Coordinates of C-alpha atoms in Angstrom, one line a residue:
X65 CA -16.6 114.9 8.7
X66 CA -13.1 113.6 9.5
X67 CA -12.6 109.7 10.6
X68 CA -9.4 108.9 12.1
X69 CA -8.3 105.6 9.8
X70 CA -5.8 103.3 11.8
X71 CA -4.0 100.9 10.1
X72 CA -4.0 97.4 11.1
X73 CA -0.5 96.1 10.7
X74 CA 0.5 92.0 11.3
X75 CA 3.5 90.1 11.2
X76 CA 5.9 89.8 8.2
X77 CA 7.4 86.5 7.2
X78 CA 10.4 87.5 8.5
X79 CA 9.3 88.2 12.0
X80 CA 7.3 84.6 11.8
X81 CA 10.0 82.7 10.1
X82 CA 12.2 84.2 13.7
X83 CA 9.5 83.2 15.9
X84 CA 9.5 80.0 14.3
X85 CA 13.4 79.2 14.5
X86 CA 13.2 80.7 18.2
X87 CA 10.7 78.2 19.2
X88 CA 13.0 75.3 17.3
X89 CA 16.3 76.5 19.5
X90 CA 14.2 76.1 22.6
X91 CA 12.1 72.3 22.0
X92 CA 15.9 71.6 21.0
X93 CA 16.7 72.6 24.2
X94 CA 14.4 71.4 26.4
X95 CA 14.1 68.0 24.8
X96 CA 17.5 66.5 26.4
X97 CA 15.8 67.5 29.9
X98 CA 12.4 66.5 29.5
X99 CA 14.6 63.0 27.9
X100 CA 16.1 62.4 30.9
X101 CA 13.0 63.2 32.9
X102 CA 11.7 60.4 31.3
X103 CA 14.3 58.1 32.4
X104 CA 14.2 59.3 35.8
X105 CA 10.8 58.6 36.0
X106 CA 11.6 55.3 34.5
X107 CA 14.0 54.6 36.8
X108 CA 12.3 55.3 39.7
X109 CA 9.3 52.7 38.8
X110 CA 11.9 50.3 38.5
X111 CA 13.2 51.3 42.2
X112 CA 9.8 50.7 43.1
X113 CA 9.2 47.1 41.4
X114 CA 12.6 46.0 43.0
X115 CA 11.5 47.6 45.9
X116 CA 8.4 45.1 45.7
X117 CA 10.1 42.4 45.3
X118 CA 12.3 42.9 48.2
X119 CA 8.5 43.4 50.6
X120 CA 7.3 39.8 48.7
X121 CA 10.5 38.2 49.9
X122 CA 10.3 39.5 53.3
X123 CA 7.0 38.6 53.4
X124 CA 7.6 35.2 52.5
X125 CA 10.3 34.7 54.7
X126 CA 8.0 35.9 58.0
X127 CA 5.5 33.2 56.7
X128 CA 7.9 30.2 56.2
X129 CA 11.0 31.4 58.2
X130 CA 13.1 30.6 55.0
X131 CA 13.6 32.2 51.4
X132 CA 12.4 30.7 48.3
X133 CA 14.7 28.6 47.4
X134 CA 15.7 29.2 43.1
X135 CA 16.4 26.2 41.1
X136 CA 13.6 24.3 42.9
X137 CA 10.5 22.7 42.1
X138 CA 9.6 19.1 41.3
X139 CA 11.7 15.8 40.0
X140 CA 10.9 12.7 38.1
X141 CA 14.1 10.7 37.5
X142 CA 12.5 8.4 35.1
X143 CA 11.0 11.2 33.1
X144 CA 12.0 12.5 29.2
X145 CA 14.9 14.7 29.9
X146 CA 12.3 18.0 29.4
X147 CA 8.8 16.9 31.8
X148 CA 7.2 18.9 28.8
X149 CA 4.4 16.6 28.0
X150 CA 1.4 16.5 30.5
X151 CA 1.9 13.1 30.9
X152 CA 5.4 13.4 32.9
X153 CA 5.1 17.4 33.2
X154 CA 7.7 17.8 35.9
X155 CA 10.1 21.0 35.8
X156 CA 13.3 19.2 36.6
X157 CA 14.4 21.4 39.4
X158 CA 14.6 24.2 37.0
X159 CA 11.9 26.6 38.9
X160 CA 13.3 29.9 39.6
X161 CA 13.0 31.8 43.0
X162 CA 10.1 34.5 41.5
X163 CA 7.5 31.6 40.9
X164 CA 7.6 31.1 44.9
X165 CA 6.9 34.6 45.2
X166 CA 4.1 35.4 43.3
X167 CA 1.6 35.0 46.1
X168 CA 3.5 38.0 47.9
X169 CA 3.3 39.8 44.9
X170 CA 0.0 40.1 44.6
X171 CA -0.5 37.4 41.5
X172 CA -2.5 34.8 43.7
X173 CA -4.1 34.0 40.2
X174 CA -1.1 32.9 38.0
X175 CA 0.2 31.0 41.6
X176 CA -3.2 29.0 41.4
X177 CA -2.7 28.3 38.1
X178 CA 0.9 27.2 38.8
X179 CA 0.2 25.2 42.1
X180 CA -2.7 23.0 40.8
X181 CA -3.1 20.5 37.7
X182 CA -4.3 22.8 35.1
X183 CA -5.2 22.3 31.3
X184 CA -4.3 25.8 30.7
X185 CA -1.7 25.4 27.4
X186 CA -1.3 27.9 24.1
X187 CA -2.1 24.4 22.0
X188 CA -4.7 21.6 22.1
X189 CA -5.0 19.0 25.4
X190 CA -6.3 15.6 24.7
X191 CA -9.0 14.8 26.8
X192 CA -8.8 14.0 30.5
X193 CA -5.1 15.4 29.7
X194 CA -3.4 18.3 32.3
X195 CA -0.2 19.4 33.2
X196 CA 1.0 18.5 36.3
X197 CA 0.8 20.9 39.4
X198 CA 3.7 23.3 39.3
X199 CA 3.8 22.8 35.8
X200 CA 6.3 21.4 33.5
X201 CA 10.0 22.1 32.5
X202 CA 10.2 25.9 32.3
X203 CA 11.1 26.7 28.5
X204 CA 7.7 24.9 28.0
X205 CA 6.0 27.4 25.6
X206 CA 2.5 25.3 25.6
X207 CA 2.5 25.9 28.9
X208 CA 0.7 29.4 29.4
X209 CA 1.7 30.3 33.0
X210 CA 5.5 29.8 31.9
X211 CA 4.5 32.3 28.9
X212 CA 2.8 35.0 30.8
X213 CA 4.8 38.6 31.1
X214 CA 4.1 39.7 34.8
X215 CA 4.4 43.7 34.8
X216 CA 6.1 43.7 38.3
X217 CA 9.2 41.9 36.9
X218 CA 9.6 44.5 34.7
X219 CA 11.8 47.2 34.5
X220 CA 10.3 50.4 32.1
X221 CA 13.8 51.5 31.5
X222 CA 14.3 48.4 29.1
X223 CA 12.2 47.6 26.2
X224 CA 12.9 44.3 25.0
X225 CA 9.3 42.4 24.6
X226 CA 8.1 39.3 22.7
X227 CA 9.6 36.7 20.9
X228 CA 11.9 34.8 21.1
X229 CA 11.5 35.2 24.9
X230 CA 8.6 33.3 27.5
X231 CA 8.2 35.6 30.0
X232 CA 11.0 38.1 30.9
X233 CA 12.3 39.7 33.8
X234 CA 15.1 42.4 34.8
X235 CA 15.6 41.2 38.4
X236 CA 17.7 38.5 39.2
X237 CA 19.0 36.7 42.8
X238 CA 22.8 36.9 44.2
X239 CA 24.2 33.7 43.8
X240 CA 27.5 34.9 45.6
X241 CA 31.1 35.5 44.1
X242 CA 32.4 31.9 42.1
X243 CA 32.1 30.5 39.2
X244 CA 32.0 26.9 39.8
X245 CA 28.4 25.2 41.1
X246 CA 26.5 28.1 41.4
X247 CA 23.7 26.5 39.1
X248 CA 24.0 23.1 40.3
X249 CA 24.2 24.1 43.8
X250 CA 23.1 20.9 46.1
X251 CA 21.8 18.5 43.7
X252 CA 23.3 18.0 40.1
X253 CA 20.4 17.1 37.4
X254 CA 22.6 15.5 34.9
X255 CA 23.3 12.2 37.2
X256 CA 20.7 12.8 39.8
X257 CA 23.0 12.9 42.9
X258 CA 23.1 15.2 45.8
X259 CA 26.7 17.7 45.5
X260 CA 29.2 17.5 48.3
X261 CA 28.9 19.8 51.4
X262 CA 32.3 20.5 50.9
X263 CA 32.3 22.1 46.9
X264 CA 28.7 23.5 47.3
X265 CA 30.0 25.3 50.6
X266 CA 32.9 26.6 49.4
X267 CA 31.5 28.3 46.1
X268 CA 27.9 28.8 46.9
X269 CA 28.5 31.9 48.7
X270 CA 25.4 34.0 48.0
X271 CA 22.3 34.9 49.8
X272 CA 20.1 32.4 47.1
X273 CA 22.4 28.4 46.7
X274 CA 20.6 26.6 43.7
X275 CA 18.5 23.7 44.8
X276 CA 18.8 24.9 48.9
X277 CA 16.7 26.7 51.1
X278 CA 18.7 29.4 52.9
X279 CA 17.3 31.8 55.6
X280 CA 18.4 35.8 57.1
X281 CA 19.9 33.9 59.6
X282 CA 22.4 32.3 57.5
X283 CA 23.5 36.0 56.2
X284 CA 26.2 36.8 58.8
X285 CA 28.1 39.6 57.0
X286 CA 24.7 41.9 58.0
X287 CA 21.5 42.0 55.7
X288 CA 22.3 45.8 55.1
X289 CA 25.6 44.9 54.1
X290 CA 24.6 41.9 51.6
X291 CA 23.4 42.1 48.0
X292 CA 19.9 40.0 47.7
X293 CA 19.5 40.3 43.6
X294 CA 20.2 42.9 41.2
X295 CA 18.8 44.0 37.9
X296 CA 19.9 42.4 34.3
X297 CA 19.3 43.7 31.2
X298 CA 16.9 41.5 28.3
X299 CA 18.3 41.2 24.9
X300 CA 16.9 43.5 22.1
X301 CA 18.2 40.9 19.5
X302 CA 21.3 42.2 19.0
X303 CA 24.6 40.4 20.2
X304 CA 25.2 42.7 23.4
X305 CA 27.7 41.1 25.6
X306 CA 25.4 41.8 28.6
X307 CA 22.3 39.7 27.8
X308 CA 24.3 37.1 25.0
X309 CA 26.3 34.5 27.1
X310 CA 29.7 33.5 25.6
X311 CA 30.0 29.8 25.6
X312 CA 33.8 28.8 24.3
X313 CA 36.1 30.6 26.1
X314 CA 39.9 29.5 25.6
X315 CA 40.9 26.9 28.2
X316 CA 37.6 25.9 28.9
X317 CA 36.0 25.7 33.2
X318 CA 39.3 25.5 34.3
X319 CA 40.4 29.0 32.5
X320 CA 37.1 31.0 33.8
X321 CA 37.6 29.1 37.3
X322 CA 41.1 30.9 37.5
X323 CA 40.8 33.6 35.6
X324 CA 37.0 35.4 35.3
X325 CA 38.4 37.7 32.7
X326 CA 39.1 35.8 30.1
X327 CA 36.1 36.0 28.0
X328 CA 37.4 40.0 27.9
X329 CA 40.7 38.8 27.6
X330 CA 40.0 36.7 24.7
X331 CA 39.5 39.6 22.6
X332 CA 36.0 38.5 21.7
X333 CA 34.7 41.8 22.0
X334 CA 34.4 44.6 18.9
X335 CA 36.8 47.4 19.9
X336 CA 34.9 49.9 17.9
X337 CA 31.6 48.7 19.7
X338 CA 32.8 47.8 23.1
X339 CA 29.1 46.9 24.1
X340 CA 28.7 44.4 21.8
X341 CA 30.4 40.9 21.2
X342 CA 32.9 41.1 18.0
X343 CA 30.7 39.9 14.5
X344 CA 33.8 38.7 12.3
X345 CA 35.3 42.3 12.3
X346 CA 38.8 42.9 11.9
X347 CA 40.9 43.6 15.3
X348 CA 38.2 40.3 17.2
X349 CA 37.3 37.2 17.2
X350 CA 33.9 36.4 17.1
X351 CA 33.3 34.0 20.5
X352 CA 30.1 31.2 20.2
X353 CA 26.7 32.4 21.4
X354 CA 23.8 31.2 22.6
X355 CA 21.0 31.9 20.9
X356 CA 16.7 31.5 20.9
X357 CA 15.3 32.0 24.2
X358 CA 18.4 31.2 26.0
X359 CA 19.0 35.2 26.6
X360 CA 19.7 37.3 29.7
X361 CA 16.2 37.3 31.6
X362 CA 13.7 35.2 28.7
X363 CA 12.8 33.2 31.0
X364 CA 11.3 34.4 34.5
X365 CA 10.3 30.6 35.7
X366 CA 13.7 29.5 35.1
X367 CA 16.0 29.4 37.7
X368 CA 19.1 29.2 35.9
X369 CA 21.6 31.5 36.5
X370 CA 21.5 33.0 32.8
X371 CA 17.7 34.0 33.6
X372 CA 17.2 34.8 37.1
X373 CA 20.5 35.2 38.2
X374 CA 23.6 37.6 38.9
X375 CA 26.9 37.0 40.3
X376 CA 29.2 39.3 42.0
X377 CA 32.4 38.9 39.8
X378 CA 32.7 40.9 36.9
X379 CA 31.5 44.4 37.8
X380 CA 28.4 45.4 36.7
X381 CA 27.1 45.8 32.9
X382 CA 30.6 43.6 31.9
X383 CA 30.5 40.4 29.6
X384 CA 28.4 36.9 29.8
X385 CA 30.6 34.3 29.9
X386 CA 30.3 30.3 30.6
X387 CA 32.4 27.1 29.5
X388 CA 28.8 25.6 29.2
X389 CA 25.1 26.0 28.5
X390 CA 22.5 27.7 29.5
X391 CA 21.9 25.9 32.8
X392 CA 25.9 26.4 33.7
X393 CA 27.5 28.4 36.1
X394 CA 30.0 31.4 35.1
X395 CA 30.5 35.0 35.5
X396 CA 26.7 36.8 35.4
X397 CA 27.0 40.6 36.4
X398 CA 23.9 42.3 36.8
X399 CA 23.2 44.8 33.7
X400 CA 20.5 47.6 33.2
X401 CA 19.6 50.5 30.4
X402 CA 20.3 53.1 33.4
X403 CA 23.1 55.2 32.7
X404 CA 26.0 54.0 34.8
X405 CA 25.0 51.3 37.1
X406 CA 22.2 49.1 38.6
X407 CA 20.1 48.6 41.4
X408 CA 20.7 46.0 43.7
X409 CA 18.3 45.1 46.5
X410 CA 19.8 44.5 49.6
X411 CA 18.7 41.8 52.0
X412 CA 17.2 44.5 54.8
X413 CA 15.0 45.3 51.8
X414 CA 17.3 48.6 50.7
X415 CA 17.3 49.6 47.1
X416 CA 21.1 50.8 46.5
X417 CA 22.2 52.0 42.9
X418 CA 25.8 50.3 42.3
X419 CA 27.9 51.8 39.7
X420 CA 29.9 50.4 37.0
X421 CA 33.0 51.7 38.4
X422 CA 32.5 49.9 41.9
X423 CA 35.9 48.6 43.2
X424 CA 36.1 45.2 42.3
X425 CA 39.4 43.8 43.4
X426 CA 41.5 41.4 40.9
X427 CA 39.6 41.1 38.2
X428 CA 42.2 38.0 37.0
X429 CA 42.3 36.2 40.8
X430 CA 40.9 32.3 41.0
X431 CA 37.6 32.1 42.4
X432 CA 37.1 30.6 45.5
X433 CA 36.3 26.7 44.7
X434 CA 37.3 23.9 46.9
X435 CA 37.8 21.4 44.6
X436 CA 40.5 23.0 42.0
X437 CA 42.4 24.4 45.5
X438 CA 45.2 25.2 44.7
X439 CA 45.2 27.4 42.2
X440 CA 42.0 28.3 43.4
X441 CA 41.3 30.0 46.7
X442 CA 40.4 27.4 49.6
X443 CA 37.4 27.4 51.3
X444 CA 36.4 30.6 53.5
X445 CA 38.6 32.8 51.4
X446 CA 37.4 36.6 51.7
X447 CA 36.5 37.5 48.5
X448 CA 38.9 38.3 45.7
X449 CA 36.9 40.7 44.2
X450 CA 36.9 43.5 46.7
X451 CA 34.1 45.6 47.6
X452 CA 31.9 44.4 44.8
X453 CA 32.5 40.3 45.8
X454 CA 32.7 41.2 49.4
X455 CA 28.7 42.4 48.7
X456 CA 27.7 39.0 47.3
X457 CA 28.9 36.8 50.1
X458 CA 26.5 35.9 53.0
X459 CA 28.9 34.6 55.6
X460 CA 33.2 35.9 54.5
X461 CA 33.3 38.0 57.5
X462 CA 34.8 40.7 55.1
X463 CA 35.0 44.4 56.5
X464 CA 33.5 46.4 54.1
X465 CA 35.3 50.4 54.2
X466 CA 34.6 51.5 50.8
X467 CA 31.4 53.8 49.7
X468 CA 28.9 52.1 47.6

């Protein structure tokens, strides 16, 4: 009886160890695109938070026929100079734009919390003891509202979380194109006085002036043609130049005023790390940062322009730079971890993507500012800083005839 005997036959280790370095080529392949996948996919949730954002203030501007103003809130002259005890909890017009939002935004919760005396607080109350309604002084950190991390105002493409920040955000409202009383806008905190029509008219030129409601009707360049806010990076702890604000630069206000380069100009930047302020390399000087919470966006309650703010000088993802504080004014572009650009939402409620190379005019003009005119420009001055300032301003009648 013959039987036919076939011989099974599998693979050599040479034929696997092929396979194997065929499937390696390809993953290596394929990982850049699914990568940027990811980012697109990123990017696009944080197209649709903006996107949010933009509905909430339209919302609230059909309910009270105004938009929320930022660096608003509640006052006590005769208070410590914080309002961060519950006994004289007062935030010092220091409330940012995004707390008067929140009920349009679908966080009536944390906005009842905000709105009403309240003993919530991340330590111990005394007895009988609550925090004022609308809360205290915004860098508060007993203060849980001030503390909480709303996922709308975040944007997935960056991942800066936790301490030392409060709550952060990556969105931030157009405060126009100067330098000069941008923060302060109509009232200054420092002596408790009301600013003059004429400096907080010339240089408040945005869609958002500190301390002031404005409206749509008061946009007259077009809402379609008129930035509303604009993304901004968070820091990651590192001493990136777009979320850690320069403080010194040479020649003080009246050098920025005239010149908004001159924290790039003061060679305080590493020229073998152009992203990141110089750290006492050779070929840079290291320039004097700000430093614990007071980061780009650690602070979403706070309506300073560091934190919930952008300004339409510097193009976008350049250098933080002030002649004060925190709470002062200064050259605050909009930054993001997209490759490229931003997003900027415009005030008809359009998300636009605004690169880095956007034409921004003379980079070394004088701002627009009343009250150091000349050399500064005079009041009603179109914007020096082409089509990128010409997008910040509300009211300069400026023709706009490039693409963005």
């Amino acid at each position: 009886m013959n039987r036919d005997f076939r011989r099974r036959r599998g693979f050599t280790l040479v034929e696997l160890l092929v396979v194997i370095a065929i499937i390696g080529v390809l993953v290596g392949l394929l990982l850049p695109a699914v990568q940027a996948a990811r980012e697109a996919a990123r990017r696009m949730s944080c197209s649709n938070n903006f996107k949010q954002i933009g509905l909430a203030l339209h919302n609230y501007h059909s309910a009270y026929d105004k938009l929320p103003m930022t660096m608003g809130g509640t006052y006590q002259p005769n208070a410590n100079a914080g309002g961060t005890t519950p006994a004289d909890s007062n935030n010092r017009y220091r409330l940012s734009w995004l707390v008067g939002v929140l009920p349009f935004m679908e966080q009536q919760a944390l906005w009842q919390q905000i709105s009403n005396p309240n003993q919530y607080s991340s330590g111990t109350l005394m007895t009988g003891q609550a925090w004022n309604a609308m809360g205290p002084a915004p860098w508060t950190t007993q203060y849980d509202p001030w503390m909480t991390d709303i996922k709308a105002l975040r944007c997935p493409s960056d991942p800066g979380f936790g301490a030392p920040a409060l709550g952060r955000t990556n969105y931030g409202a157009s405060l126009g194109d100067s330098t000069d009383w941008t923060t302060n806008g109509a009232f200054t905190f420092s002596n408790g006085s009301w600013v003059s029509a004429g400096s907080r008219t010339s240089s408040c030129r945005g869609v958002f002036v500190a301390r002031q409601f404005t409206g749509f009707r008061d946009i007259l360049d077009g809402t379609s043609n008129t930035i509303m806010a604009g993304e901004l990076q968070t820091s990651l702890g590192d001493r990136a130049k777009t979320t850690h604000l320069a403080n010194n630069p040479p020649g003080g206000w009246n050098a920025l005023h005239t010149n908004p380069s001159t924290c790039f100009q003061a060679n305080f930047i590493d020229p073998t790390r152009p992203q990141f302020w110089c750290n006492g390399g050779a070929g840079c000087t290291s320039p004097s940062l700000n430093g614990g919470n007071q980061m780009r966006g650690f602070r979403w309650a706070d309506g300073g322009l560091l934190y919930t703010g952008i300004t339409t000088i510097r193009p976008p993802n350049s250098e933080l730079c002030t002649a004060g504080g925190d709470s002062s004014s200064g050259t605050m572009s909009p930054s993001s971890y997209h490759q490229g650009g931003v997003h900027v939402l415009m005030a008809d409620g359009a998300i636009k993507f605004i690169t880095d190379s956007i034409e921004a005019g003379n980079q070394q003009s004088p701002v627009v500012n009343s009250s150091m005119s000349p050399p500064c420009l005079p009041a009603g001055s179109a914007s020096p800083f082409g089509l990128w300032g010409a997008l910040g301003t509300r009211a300069s009648h400026e023709v706009l005839s490039g693409d963005f």
